[in-house]
Tab-separated table of C-alpha atoms in Angstrom:
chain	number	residue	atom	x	y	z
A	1	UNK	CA	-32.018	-17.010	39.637
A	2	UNK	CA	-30.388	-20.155	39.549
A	3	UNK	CA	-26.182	-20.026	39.868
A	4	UNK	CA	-25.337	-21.066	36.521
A	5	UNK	CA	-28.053	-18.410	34.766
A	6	UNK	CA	-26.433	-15.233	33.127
A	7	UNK	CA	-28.226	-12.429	34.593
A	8	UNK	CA	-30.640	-10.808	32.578
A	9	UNK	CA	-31.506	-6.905	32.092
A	10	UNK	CA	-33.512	-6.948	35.261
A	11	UNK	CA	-31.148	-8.529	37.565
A	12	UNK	CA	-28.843	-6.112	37.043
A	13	UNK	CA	-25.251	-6.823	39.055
A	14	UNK	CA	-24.803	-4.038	42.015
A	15	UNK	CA	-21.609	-3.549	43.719
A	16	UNK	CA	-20.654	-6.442	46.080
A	17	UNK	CA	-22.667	-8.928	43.901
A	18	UNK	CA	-19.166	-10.614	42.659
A	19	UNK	CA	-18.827	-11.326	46.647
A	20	UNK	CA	-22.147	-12.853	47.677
A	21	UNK	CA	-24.977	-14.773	46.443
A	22	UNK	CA	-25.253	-17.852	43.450
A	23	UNK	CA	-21.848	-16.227	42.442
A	24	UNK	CA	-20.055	-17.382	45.368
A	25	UNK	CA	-19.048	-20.417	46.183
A	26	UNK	CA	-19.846	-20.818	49.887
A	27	UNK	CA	-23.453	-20.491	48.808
A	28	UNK	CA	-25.842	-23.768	49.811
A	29	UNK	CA	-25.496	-24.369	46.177
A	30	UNK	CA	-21.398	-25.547	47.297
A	31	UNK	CA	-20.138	-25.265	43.898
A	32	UNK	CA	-16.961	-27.068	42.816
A	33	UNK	CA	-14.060	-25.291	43.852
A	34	UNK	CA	-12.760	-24.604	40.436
A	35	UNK	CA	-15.610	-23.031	39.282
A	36	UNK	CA	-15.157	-20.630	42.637
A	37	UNK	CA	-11.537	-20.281	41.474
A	38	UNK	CA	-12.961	-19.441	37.500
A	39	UNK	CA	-15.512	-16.809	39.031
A	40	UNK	CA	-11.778	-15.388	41.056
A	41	UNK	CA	-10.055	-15.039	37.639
A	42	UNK	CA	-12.858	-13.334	35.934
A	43	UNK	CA	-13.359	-10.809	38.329
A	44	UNK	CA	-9.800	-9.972	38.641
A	45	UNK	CA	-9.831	-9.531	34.843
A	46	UNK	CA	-12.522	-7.343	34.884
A	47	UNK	CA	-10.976	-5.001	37.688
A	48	UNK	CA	-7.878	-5.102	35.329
A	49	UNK	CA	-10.088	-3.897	33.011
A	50	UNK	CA	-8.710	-6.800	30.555
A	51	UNK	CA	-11.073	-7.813	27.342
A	52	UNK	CA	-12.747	-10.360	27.849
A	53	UNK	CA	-12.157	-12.132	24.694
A	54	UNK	CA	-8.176	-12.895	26.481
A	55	UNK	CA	-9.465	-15.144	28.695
A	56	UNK	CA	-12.537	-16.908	26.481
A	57	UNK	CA	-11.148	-19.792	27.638
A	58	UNK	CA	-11.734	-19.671	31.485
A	59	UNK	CA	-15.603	-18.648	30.813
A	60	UNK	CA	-17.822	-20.254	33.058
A	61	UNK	CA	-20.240	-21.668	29.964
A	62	UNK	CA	-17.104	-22.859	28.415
A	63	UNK	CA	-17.605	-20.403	25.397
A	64	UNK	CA	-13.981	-19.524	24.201
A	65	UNK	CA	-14.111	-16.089	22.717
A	66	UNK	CA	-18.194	-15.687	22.422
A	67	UNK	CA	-19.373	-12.494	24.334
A	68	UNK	CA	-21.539	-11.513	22.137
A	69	UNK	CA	-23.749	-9.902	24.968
A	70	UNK	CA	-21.393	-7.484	25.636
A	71	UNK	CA	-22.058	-9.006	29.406
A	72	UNK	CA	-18.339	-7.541	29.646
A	73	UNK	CA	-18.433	-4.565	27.574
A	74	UNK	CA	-16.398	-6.070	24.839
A	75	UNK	CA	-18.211	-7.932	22.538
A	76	UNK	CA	-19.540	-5.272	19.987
A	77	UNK	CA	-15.811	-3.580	20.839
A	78	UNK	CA	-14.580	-7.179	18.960
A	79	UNK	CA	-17.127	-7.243	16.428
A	80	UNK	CA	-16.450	-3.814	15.168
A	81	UNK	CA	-13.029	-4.974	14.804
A	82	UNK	CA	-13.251	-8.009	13.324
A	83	UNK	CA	-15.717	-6.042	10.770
A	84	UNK	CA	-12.874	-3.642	10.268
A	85	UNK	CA	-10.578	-6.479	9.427
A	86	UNK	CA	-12.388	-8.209	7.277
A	87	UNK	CA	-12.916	-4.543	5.107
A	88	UNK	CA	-9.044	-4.334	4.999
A	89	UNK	CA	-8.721	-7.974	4.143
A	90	UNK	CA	-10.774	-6.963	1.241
A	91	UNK	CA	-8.599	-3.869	0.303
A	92	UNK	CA	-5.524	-5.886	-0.002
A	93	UNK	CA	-7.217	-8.577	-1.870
A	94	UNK	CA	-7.893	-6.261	-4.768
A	95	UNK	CA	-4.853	-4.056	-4.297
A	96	UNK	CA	-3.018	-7.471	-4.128
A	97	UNK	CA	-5.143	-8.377	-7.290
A	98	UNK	CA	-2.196	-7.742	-9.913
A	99	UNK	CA	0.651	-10.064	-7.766
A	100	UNK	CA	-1.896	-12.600	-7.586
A	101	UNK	CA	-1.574	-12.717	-11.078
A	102	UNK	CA	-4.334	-10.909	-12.897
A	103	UNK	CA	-4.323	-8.143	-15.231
A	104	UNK	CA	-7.271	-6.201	-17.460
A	105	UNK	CA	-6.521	-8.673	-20.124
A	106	UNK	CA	-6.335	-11.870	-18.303
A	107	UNK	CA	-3.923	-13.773	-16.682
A	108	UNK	CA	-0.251	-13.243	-16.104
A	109	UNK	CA	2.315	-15.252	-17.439
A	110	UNK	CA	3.587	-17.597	-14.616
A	111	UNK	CA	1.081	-16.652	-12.556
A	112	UNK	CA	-0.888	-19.213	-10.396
A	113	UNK	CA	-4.183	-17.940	-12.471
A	114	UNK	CA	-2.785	-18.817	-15.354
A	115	UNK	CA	-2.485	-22.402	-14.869
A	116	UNK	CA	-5.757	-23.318	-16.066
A	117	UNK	CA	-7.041	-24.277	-19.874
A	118	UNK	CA	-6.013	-21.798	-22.354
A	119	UNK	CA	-8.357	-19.346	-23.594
A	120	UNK	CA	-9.997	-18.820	-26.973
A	121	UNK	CA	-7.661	-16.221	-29.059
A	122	UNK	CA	-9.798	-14.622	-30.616
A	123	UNK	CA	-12.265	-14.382	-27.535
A	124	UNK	CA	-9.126	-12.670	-25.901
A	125	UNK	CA	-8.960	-10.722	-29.307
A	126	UNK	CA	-12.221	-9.781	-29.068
A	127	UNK	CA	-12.326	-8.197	-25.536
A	128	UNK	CA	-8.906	-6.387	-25.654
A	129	UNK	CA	-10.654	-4.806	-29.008
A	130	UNK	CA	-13.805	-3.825	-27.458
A	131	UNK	CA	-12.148	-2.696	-24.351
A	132	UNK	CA	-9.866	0.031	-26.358
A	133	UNK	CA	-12.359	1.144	-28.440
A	134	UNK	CA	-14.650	2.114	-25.703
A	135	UNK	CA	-11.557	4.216	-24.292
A	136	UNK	CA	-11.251	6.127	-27.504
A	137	UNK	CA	-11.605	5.243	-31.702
A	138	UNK	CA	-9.029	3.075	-32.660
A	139	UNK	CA	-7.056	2.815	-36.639
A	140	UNK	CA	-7.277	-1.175	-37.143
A	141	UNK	CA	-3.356	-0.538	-37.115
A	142	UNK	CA	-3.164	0.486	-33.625
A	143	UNK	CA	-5.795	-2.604	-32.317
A	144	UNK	CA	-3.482	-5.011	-34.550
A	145	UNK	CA	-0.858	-3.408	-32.638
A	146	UNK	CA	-2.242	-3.933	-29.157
A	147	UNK	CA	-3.174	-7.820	-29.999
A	148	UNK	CA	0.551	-8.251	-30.866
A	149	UNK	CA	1.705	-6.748	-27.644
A	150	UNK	CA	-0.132	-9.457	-25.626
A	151	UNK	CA	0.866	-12.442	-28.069
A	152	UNK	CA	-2.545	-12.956	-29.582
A	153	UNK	CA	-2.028	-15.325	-32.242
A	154	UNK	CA	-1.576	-13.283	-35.333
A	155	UNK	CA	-4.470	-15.284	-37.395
A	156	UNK	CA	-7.335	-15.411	-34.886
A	157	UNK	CA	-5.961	-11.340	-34.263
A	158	UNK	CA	-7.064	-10.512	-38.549
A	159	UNK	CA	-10.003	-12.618	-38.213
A	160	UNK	CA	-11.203	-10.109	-35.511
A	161	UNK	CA	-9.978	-7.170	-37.501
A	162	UNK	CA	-11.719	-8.059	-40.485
A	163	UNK	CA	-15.052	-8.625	-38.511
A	164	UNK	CA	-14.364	-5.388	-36.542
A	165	UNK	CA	-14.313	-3.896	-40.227
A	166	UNK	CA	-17.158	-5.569	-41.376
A	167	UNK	CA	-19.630	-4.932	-38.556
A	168	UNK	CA	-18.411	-1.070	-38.715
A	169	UNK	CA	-16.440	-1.212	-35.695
A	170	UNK	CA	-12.930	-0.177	-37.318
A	171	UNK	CA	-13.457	2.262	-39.947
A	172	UNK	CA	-10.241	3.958	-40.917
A	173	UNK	CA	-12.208	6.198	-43.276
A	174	UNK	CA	-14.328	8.150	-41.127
A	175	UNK	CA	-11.269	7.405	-38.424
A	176	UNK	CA	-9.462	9.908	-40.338
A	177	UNK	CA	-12.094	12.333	-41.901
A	178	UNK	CA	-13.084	13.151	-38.026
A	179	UNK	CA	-9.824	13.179	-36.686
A	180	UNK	CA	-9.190	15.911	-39.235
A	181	UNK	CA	-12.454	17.513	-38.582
A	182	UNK	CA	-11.652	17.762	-34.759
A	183	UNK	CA	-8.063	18.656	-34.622
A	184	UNK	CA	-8.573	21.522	-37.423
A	185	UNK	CA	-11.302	23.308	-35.258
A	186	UNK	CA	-10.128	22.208	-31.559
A	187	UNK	CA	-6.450	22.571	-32.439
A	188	UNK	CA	-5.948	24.604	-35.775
A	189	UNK	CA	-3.699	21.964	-37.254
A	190	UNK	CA	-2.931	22.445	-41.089
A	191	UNK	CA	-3.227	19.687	-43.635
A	192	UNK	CA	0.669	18.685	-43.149
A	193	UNK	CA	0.336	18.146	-39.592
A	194	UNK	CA	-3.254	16.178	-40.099
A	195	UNK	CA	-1.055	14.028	-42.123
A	196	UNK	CA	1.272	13.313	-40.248
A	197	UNK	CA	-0.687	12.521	-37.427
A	198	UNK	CA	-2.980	10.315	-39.345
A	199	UNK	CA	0.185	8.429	-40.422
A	200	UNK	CA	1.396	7.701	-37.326
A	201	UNK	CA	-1.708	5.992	-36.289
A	202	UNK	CA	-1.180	4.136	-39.207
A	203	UNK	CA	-3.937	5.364	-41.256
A	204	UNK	CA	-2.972	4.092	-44.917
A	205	UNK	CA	-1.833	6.293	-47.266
A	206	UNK	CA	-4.270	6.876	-49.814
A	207	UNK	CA	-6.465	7.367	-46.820
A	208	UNK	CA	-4.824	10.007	-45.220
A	209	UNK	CA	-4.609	12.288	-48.591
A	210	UNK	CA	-7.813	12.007	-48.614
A	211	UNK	CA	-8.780	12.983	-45.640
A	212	UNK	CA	-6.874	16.283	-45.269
A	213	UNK	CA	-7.687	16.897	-48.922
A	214	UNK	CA	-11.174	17.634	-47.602
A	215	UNK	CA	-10.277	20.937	-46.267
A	216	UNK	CA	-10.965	23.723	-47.685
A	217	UNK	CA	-7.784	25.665	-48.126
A	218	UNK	CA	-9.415	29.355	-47.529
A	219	UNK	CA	-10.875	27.312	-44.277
A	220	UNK	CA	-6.844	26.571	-43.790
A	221	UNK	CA	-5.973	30.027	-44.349
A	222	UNK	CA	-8.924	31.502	-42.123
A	223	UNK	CA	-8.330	29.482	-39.083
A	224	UNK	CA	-4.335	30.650	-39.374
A	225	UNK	CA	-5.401	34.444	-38.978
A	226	UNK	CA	-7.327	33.488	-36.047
A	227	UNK	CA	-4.621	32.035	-34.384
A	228	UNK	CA	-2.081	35.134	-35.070
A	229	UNK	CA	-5.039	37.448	-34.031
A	230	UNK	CA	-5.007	35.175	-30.770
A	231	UNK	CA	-1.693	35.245	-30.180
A	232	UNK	CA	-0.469	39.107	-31.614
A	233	UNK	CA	-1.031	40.817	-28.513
A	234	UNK	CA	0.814	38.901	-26.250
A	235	UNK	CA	4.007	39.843	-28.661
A	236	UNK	CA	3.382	43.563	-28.323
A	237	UNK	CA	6.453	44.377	-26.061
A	238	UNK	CA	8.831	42.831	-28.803
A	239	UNK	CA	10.475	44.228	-31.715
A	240	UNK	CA	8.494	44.032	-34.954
A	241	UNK	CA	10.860	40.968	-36.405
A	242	UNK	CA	11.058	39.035	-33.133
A	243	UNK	CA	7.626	39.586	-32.980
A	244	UNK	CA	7.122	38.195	-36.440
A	245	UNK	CA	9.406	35.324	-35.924
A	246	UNK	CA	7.310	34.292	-32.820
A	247	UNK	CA	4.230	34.144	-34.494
A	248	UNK	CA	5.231	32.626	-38.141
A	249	UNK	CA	6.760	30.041	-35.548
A	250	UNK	CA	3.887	29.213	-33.874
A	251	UNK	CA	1.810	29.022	-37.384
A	252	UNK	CA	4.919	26.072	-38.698
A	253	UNK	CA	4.710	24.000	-35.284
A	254	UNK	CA	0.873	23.685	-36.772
A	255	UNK	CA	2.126	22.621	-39.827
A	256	UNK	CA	1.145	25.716	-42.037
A	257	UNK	CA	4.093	26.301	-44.768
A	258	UNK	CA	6.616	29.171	-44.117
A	259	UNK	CA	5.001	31.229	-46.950
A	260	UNK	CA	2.188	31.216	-45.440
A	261	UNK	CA	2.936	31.757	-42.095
A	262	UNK	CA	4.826	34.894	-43.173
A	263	UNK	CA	2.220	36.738	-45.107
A	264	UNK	CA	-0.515	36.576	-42.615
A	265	UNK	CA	1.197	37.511	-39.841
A	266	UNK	CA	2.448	40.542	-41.794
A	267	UNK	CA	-1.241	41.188	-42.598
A	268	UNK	CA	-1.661	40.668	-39.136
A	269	UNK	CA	1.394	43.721	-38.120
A	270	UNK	CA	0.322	45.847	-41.099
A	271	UNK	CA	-3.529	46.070	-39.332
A	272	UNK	CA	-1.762	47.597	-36.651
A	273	UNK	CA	-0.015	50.508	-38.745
A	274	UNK	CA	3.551	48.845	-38.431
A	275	UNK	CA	5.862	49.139	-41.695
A	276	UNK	CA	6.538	45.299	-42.918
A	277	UNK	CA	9.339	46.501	-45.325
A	278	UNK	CA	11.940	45.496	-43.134
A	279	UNK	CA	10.335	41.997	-41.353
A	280	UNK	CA	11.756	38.994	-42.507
A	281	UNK	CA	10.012	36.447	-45.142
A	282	UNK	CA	11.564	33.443	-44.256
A	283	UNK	CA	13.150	31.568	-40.868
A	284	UNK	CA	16.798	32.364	-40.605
């Protein structure tokens, strides 16, 4: 093996070979003395047990850094890490992705990303649509709302809309005839509340009546005894009238009228043998 050859697999370096040999520089090679003075430095790195990446520099093949062949026992040891940097450089990029000035809708105002040309409205209008409407349906009230929020221009915003509402994408009909559908069975709502949910999406008017009108007021009255029969034994401990004003409570939050409310859930105590005379008919 020549001096300036890295020694392979089979010439594996035995104790004292750092003293003797192509290594040293008294050999009949008569190296220069600062190589000699190099190979000193190394080897009193190595016995330090330093990385060899600190002193890249003072390799003999003039290599700053490049130990790739782990010849030292470091090189995968810096490759792992500079793998595990780059991962984290990553992480902070997107967690950074906001301050950099970038939001789900585009651009921040100010922001270095927002220096370039401006983008279509209603190409802006368009995606902030789609996106809420694959989170959940949407009234074309509360989309109209969302493009004012971010400052789409309030034409190109209606000329969406109104081809939202022509393709079938906003429907505020069937908005509101499944909302009431859904709400009466999942949540036993009564026609007032309905409405007044339904309005507050900003489901128009003439829309909403006729929505709610839809249900069938025995349906109404039915789903009210099922949620006193839910509720009645979980007011057993109480007196008859705080028992009823719990209940006919609970029936009003739903939006069911006080009339009603009262007279099924004195169905409801009378089932159980309990004398009604006496049991308020009203809140007070």
């Amino acid at each position: 093996m020549r001096a300036d050859d890295t020694p392979g697999p089979a010439e594996e370096i035995r104790p004292g070979d750092w003293n003797s040999g192509p290594w040293d520089g008294s050999s009949g090679d008569d190296r220069p003395r600062d190589t000699a003075a190099t190979l000193d430095g190394l080897r009193e790195r190595i016995r330090q047990g330093e990385s060899a990446g600190a002193g890249g520099a003072d390799r003999p093949d003039g290599h700053a850094g490049d130990d790739d062949d782990g010849l030292f026992g470091t090189g995968g040891r810096r490759s792992a890490r500079a793998s595990d940097e780059r991962r984290g450089s990553a992480r902070r990029d997107r967690r950074q992705g906001r301050r950099r000035g970038w939001s789900p809708d585009g651009p921040q105002e100010g922001s270095a990303a927002s220096q370039g040309p401006d983008a279509d409205p209603e190409a802006v209008a368009r995606a902030i649509c789609l996106r809420l409407l694959t989170m959940a349906p949407k009234t074309r009230a509360q989309l109209a709302e969302a493009l004012r929020k971010r400052e789409v221009p309030e034409e190109a915003a209606q000329a969406v809309l109104e081809r939202f509402s022509e393709v079938g994408l906003i429907d505020d009909e069937a908005f509101a005839a499944a909302w009431v559908s859904s709400r009466h069975i999942g949540r036993g709502l009564a026609r007032r509340a309905l409405a007044q949910e339904l309005r507050h999406r900003g489901v128009e008017e003439e829309t909403v009546k006729e929505a709610v009108g839809r249900l069938d007021p025995e349906q109404e009255v039915e789903t009210a005894r099922a949620l006193v029969a839910r509720k009645l034994a979980a007011t057993r401990g109480a007196d008859p009238k705080t028992r009823t004003r719990r209940l006919a409570g609970m029936l009003a939050r739903k939006g069911y009228s006080p009339g009603l409310a009262f007279r099924v859930v004195r169905e409801a105590l009378e089932a159980e043998g309990l004398d009604t005379d006496d049991l308020p008919g009203e809140f007070g």
